[in-house]
mmCIF file of C-alpha atoms in Angstrom:
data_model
loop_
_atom_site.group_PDB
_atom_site.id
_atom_site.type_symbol
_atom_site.label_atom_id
_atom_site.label_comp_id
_atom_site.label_asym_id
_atom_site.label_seq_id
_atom_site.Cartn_x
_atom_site.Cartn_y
_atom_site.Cartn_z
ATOM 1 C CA UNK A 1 -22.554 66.839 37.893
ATOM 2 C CA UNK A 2 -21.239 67.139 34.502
ATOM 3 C CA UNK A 3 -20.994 63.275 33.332
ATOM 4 C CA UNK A 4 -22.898 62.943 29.822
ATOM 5 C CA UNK A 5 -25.177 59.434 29.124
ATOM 6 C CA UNK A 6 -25.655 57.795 25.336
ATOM 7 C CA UNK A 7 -28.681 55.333 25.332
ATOM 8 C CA UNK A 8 -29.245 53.290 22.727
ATOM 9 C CA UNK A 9 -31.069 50.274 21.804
ATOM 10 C CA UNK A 10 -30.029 47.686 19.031
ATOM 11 C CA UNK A 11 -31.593 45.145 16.987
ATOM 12 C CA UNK A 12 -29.825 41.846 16.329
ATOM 13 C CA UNK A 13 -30.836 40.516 13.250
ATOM 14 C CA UNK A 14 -29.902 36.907 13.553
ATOM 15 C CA UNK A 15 -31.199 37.080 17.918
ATOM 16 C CA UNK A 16 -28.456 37.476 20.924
ATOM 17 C CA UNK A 17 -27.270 34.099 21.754
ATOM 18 C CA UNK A 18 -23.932 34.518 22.916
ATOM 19 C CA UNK A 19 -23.454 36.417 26.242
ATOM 20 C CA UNK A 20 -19.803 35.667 25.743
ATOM 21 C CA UNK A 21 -19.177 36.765 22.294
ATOM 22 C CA UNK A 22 -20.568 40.151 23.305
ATOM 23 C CA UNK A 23 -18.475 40.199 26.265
ATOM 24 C CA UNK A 24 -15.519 39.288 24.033
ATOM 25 C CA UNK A 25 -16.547 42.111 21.795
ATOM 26 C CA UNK A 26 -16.923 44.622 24.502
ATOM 27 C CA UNK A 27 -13.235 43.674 25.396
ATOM 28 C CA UNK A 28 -11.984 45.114 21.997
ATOM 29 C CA UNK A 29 -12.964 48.777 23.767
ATOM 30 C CA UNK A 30 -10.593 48.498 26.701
ATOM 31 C CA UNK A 31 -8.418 51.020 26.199
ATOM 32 C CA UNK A 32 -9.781 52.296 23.211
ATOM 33 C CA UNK A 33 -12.478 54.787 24.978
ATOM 34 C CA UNK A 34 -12.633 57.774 27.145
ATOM 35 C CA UNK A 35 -16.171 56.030 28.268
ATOM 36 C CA UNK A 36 -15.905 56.038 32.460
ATOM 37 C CA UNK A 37 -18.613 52.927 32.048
ATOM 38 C CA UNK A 38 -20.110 50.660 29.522
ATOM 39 C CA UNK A 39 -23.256 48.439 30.013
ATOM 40 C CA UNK A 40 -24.962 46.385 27.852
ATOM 41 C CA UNK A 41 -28.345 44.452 28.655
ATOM 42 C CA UNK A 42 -30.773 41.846 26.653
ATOM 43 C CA UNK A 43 -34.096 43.092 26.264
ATOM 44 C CA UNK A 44 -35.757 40.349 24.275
ATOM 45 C CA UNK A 45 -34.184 38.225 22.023
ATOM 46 C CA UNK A 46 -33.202 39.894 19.128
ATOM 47 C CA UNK A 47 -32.493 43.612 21.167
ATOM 48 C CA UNK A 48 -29.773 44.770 24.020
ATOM 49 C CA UNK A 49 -29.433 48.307 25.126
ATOM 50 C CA UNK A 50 -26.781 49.929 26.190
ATOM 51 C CA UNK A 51 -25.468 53.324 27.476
ATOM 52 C CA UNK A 52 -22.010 54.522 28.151
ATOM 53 C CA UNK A 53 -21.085 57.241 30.436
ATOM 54 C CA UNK A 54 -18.619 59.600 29.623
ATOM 55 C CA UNK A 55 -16.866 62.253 31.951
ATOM 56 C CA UNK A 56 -18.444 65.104 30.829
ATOM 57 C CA UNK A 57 -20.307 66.548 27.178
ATOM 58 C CA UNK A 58 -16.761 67.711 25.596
ATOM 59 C CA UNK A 59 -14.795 63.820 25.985
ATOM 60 C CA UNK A 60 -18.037 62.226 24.193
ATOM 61 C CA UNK A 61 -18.250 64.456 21.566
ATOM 62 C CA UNK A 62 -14.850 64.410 20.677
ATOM 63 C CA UNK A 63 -14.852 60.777 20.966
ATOM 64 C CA UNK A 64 -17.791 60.672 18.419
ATOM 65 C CA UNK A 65 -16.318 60.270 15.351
ATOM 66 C CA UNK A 66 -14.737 56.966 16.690
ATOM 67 C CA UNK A 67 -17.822 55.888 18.345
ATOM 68 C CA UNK A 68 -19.690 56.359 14.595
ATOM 69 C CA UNK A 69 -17.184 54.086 13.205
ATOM 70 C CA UNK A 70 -17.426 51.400 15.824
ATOM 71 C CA UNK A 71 -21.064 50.914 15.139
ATOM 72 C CA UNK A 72 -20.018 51.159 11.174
ATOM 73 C CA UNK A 73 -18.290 48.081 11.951
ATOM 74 C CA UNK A 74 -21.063 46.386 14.318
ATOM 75 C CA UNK A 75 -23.984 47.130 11.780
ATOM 76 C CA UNK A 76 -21.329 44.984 8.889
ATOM 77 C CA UNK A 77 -20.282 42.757 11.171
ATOM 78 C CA UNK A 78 -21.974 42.347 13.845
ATOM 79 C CA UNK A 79 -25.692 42.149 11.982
ATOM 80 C CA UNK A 80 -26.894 44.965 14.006
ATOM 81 C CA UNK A 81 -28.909 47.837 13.976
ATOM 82 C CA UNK A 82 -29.301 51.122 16.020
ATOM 83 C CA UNK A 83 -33.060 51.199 16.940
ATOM 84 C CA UNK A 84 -32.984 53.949 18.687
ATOM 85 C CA UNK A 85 -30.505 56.780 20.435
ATOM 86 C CA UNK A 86 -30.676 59.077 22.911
ATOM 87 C CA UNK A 87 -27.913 61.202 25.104
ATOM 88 C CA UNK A 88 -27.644 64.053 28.036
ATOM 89 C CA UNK A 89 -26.361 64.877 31.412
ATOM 90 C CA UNK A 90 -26.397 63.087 34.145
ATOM 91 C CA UNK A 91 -28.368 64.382 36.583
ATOM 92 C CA UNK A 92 -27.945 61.787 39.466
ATOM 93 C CA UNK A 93 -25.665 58.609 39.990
ATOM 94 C CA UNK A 94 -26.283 56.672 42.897
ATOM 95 C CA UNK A 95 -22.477 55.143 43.306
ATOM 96 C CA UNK A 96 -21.600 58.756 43.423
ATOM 97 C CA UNK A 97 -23.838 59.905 46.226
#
């Protein structure tokens, strides 16, 4: 399998209460990413995680420059911040077996 994960957990400075205005914002990416899958989830809250799901090592790194600037603009806008990150291949995907 050569897909490639990026895990990350945020921290929302003012607490997640709109499911839909994250949704909304997630819509923005349509389009706009070589990511095969996106998921976000609430933790607590003031955190969500997320990880994305790329094809393969090459299509995320190229895409990382963009991906930097998106979370730029979350951390201004948004009142976020990256907590922690972590990324590698996929060694398993149920859907795919």
């Amino acid at each position: 399998m050569k897909k490639w994960a990026v895990y990350t957990k945020w921290h929302h400075a003012d607490g997640i209460s709109d499911h839909q205005a994250m949704r909304d914002h997630m819509s923005t990416l349509k389009g706009k990413t070589a990511a095969e899958e996106i998921l976000w989830w609430q933790v607590d809250a003031s955190h969500h995680q997320s990880v994305l799901v790329y094809p393969d090592e090459v299509t995320a790194q190229e895409e990382r420059a963009q991906l930097e600037a998106n979370r730029r603009r979350d951390v201004e806008n948004v009142k976020v911040s990256m907590v922690e990150e972590v990324q590698g291949p996929v060694i398993s995907q149920f859907s795919e077996l």
